[in-house]
Tab-separated table of C-alpha atoms in Angstrom:
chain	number	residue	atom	x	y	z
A	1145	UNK	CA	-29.894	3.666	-9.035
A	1146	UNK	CA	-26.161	4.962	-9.271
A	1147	UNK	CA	-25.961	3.583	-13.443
A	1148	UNK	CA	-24.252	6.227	-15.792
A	1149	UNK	CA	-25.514	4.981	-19.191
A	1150	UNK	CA	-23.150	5.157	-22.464
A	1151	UNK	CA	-24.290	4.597	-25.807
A	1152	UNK	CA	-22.292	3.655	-27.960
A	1153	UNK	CA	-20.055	0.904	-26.118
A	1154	UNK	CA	-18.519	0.223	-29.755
A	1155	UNK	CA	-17.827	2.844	-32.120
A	1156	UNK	CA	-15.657	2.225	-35.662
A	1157	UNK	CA	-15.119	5.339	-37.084
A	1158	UNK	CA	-12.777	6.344	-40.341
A	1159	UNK	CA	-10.291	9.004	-40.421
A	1160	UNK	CA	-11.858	12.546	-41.156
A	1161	UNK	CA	-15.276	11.326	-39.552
A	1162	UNK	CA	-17.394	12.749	-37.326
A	1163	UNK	CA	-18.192	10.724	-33.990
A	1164	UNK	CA	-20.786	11.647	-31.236
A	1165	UNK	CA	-20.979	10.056	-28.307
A	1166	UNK	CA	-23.589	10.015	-25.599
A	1167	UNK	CA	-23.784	9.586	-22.091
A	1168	UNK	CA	-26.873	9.737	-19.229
A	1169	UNK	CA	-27.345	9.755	-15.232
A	1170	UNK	CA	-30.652	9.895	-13.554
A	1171	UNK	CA	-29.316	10.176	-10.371
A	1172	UNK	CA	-29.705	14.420	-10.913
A	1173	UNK	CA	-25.984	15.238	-10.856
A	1174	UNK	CA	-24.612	18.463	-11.149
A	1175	UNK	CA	-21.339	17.435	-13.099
A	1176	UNK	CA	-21.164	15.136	-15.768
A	1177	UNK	CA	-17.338	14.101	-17.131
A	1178	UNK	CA	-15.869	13.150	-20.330
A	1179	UNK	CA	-12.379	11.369	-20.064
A	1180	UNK	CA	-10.124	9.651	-22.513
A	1181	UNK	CA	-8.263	6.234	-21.447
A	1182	UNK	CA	-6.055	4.756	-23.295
A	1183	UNK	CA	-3.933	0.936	-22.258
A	1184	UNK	CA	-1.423	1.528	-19.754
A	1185	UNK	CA	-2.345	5.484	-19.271
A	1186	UNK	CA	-4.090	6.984	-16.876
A	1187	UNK	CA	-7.752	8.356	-17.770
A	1188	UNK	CA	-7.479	11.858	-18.829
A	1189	UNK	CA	-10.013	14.221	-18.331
A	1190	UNK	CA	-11.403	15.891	-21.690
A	1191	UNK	CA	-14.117	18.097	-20.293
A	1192	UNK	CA	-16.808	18.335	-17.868
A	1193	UNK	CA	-19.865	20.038	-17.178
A	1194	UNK	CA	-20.726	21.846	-14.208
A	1195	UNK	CA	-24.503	22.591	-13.874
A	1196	UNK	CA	-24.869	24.061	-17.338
A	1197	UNK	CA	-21.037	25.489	-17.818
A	1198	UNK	CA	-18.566	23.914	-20.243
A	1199	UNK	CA	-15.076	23.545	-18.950
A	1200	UNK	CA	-12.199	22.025	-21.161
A	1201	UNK	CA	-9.365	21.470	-20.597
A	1202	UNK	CA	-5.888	23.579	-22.767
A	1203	UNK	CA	-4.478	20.698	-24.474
A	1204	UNK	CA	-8.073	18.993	-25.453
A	1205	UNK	CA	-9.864	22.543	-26.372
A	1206	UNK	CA	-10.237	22.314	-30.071
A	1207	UNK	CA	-10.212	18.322	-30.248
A	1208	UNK	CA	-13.464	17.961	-28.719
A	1209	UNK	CA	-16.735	19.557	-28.091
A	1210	UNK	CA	-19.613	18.407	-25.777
A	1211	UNK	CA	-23.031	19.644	-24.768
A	1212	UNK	CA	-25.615	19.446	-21.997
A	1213	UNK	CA	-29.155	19.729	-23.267
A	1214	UNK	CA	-30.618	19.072	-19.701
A	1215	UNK	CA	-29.373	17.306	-16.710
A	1216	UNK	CA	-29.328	13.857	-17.436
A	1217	UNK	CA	-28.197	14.115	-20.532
A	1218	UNK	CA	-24.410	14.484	-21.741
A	1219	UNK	CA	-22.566	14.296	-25.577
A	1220	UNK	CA	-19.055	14.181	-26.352
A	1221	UNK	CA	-18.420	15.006	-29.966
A	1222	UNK	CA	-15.356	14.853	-32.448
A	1223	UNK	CA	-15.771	17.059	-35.280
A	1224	UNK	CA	-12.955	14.943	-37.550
A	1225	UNK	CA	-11.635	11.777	-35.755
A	1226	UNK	CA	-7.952	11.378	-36.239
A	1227	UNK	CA	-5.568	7.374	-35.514
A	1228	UNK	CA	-5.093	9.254	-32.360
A	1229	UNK	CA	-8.831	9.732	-30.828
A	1230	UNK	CA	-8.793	5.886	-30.529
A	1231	UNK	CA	-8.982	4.975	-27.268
A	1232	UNK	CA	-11.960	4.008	-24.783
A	1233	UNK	CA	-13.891	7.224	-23.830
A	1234	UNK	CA	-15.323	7.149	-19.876
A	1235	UNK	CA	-18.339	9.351	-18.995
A	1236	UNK	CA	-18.969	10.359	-14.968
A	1237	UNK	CA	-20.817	12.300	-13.246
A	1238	UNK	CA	-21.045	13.581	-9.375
A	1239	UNK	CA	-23.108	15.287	-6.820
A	1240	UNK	CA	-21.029	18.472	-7.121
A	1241	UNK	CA	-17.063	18.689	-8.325
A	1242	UNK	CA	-15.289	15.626	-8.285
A	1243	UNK	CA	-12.465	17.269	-6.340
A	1244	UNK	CA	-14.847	18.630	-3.229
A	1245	UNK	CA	-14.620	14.739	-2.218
A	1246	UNK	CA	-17.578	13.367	-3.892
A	1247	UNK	CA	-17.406	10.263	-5.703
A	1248	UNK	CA	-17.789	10.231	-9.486
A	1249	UNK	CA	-19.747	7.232	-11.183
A	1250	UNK	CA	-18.703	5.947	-14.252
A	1251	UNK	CA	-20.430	4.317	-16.801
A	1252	UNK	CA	-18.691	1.394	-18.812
A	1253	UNK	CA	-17.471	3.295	-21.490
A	1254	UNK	CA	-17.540	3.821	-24.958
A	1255	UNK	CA	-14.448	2.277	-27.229
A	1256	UNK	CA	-13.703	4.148	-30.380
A	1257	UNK	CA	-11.311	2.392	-32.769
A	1258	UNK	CA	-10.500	5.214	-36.059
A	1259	UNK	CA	-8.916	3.159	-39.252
B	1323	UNK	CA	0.579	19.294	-13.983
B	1324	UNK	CA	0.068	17.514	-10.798
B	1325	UNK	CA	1.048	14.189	-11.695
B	1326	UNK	CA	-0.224	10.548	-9.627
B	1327	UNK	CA	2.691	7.480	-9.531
B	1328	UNK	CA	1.507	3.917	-8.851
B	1329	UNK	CA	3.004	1.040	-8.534
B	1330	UNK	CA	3.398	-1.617	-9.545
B	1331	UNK	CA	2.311	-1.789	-12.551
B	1332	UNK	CA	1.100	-4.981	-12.220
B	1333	UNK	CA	0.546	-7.541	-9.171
B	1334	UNK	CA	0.516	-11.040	-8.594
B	1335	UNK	CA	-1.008	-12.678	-5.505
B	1336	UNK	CA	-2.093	-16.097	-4.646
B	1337	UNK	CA	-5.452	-16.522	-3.091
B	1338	UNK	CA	-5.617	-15.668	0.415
B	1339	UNK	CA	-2.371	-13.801	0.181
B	1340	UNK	CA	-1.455	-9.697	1.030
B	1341	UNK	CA	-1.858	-7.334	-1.964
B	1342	UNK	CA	0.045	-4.035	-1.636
B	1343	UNK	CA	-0.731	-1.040	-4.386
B	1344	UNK	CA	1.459	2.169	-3.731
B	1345	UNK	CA	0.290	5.863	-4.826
B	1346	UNK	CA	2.102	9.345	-4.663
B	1347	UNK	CA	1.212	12.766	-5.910
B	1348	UNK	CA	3.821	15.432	-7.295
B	1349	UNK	CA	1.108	18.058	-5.724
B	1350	UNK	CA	2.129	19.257	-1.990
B	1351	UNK	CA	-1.388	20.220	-2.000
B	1352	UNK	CA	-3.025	17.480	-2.332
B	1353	UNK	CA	-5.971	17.735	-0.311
B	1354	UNK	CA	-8.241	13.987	-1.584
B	1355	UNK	CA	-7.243	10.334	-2.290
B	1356	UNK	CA	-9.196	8.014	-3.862
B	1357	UNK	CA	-9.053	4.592	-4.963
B	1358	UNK	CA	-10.965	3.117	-7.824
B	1359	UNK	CA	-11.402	-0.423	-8.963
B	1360	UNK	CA	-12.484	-1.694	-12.710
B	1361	UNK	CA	-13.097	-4.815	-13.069
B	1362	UNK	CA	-12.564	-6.092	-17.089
B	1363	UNK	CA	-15.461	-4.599	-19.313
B	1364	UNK	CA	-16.855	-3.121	-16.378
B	1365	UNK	CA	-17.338	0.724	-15.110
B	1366	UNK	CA	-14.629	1.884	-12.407
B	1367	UNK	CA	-16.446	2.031	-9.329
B	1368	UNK	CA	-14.974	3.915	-6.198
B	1369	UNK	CA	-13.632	1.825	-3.653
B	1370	UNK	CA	-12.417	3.703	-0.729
B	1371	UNK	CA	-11.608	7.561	-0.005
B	1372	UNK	CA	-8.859	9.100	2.158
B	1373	UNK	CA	-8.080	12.727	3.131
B	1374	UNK	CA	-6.813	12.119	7.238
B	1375	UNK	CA	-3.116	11.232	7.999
B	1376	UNK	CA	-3.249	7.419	9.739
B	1377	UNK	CA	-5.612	4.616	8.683
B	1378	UNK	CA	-9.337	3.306	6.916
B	1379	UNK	CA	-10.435	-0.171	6.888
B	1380	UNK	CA	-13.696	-1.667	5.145
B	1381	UNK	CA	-13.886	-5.099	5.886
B	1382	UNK	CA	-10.739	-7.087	3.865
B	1383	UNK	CA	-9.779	-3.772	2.506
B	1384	UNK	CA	-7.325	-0.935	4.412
B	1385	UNK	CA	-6.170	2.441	3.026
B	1386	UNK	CA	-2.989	4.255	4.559
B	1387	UNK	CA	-2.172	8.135	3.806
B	1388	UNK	CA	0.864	9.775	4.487
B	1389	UNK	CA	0.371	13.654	3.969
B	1390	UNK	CA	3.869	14.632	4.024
B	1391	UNK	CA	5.232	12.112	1.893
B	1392	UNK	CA	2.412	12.411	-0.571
B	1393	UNK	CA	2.049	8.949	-0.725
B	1394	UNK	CA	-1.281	6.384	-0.015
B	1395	UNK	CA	-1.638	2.670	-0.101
B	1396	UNK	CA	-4.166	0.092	-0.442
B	1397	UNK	CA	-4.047	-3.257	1.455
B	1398	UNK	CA	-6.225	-6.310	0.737
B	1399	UNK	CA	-6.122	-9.226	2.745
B	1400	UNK	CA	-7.258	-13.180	2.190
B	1401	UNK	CA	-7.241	-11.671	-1.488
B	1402	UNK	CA	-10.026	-13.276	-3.883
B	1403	UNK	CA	-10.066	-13.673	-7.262
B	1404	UNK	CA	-12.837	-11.748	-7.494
B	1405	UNK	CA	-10.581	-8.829	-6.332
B	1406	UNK	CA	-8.470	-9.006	-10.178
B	1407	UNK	CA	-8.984	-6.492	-11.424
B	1408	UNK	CA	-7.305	-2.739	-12.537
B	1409	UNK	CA	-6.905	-0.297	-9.332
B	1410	UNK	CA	-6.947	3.588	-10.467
B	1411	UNK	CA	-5.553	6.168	-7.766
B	1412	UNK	CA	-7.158	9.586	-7.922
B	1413	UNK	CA	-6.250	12.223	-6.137
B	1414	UNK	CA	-7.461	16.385	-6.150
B	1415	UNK	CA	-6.008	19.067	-4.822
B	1416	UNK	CA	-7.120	22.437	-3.445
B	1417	UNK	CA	-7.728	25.381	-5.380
B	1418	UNK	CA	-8.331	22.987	-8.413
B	1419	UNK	CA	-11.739	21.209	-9.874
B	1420	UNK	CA	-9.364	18.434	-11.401
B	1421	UNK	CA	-8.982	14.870	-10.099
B	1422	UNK	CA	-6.015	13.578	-11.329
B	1423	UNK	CA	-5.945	9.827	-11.775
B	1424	UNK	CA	-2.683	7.182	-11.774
B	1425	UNK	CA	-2.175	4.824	-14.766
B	1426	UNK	CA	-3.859	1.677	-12.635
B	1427	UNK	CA	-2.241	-1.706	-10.594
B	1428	UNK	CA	-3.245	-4.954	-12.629
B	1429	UNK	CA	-4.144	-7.043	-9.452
B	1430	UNK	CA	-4.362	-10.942	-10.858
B	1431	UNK	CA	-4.929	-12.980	-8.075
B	1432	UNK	CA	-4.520	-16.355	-8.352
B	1433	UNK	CA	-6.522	-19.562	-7.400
């Protein structure tokens, strides 16, 4: 089974609201990803887990936090959404690091609109 | 910031024609290629994977790479119109954990 799960698909949030989104893998994957897409731009990676270390990315750093209770199991939160967090959030995740040549599988992502 | 170019933006083929998708990194290092495909509501899933100078087929599908231009392309032949769909180029470098992706082809192909 190569499914990454992501709950919710459809999120409406309001300005100055929290949001937490959640994503799982049970195919045991050391690295889980968070990345942002929004039309016409390429995805941009947010954050990703590696085993049980946080990395985030400079520009993204304060935006958005995540966490990693156990292996399967990955959140992507926004402490105050803002008209510019809208945009349709991917989750991943990969045998080891994405760049080492092993394929990351995405779930179908989760689509925030903030009004 | 490495940066990934495709183009075109968007592509028009009839059925059973040639579609040609162009990618380029900004990164001399560039060590990985990748090509993903997302079909509408659906996850990306990866389609092919390139990191030798020359040539990979899978069946209708064929992925060039050109190290020292940068630059990879995917080929599908006797396109379907199962293959519309949005084509996202990845590529990773060495030295860094980051795959950087391109802004996605719109295949449509055409009955």
């Amino acid at each position: 089974d190569t499914t990454v799960k992501q709950n919710p698909r459809y999120k409406l949030a309001r300005v100055g609201k929290p949001v937490n989104l959640i994503c799982s893998q049970t195919m045991n994957h050391d690295t889980m990803y968070w990345y942002q897409k929004k039309p016409n731009q390429a995805p941009k990676l947010l954050l990703f887990y590696y085993d049980k270390i946080l990395n985030r990315e400079a520009d993204t750093f304060e935006k958005f936090q995540s966490s990693r209770p156990n292996n399967s199991f990955c959140s992507l939160y926004i402490g105050s959404a803002g008209l510019e967090y809208s945009a349709m959030y991917l989750c991943a995740s990969s045998r080891g690091l994405g760049n080492s040549g092993n394929t990351l599988y995405f779930g179908e992502g989760s689509r925030l609109i903030v009004v | 910031q490495q940066k990934v170019q495709q183009s075109p933006e968007s592509l028009i083929v009839p059925e059973g024609g040639m579609a040609s998708l162009n990618c380029t990194s900004s990164d001399r290092n560039v060590d990985y290629f990748w090509w993903y495909r997302q079909h509408s509501g659906k996850s990306p899933k990866m389609l092919m994977s390139i990191f030798s100078n020359g040539e990979k087929e899978e069946g209708r599908f064929t992925v060039h790479l050109n190290k020292a231009s940068l630059h990879t392309s995917l080929h599908i032949r006797d396109s379907q119109p199962s293959d519309s769909a949005l084509y996202l180029c990845a590529a990773s470098t060495s030295g860094s954990w980051q795959l950087i992706f391109g802004s996605g082809t719109q295949l449509t192909v055409m009955p």
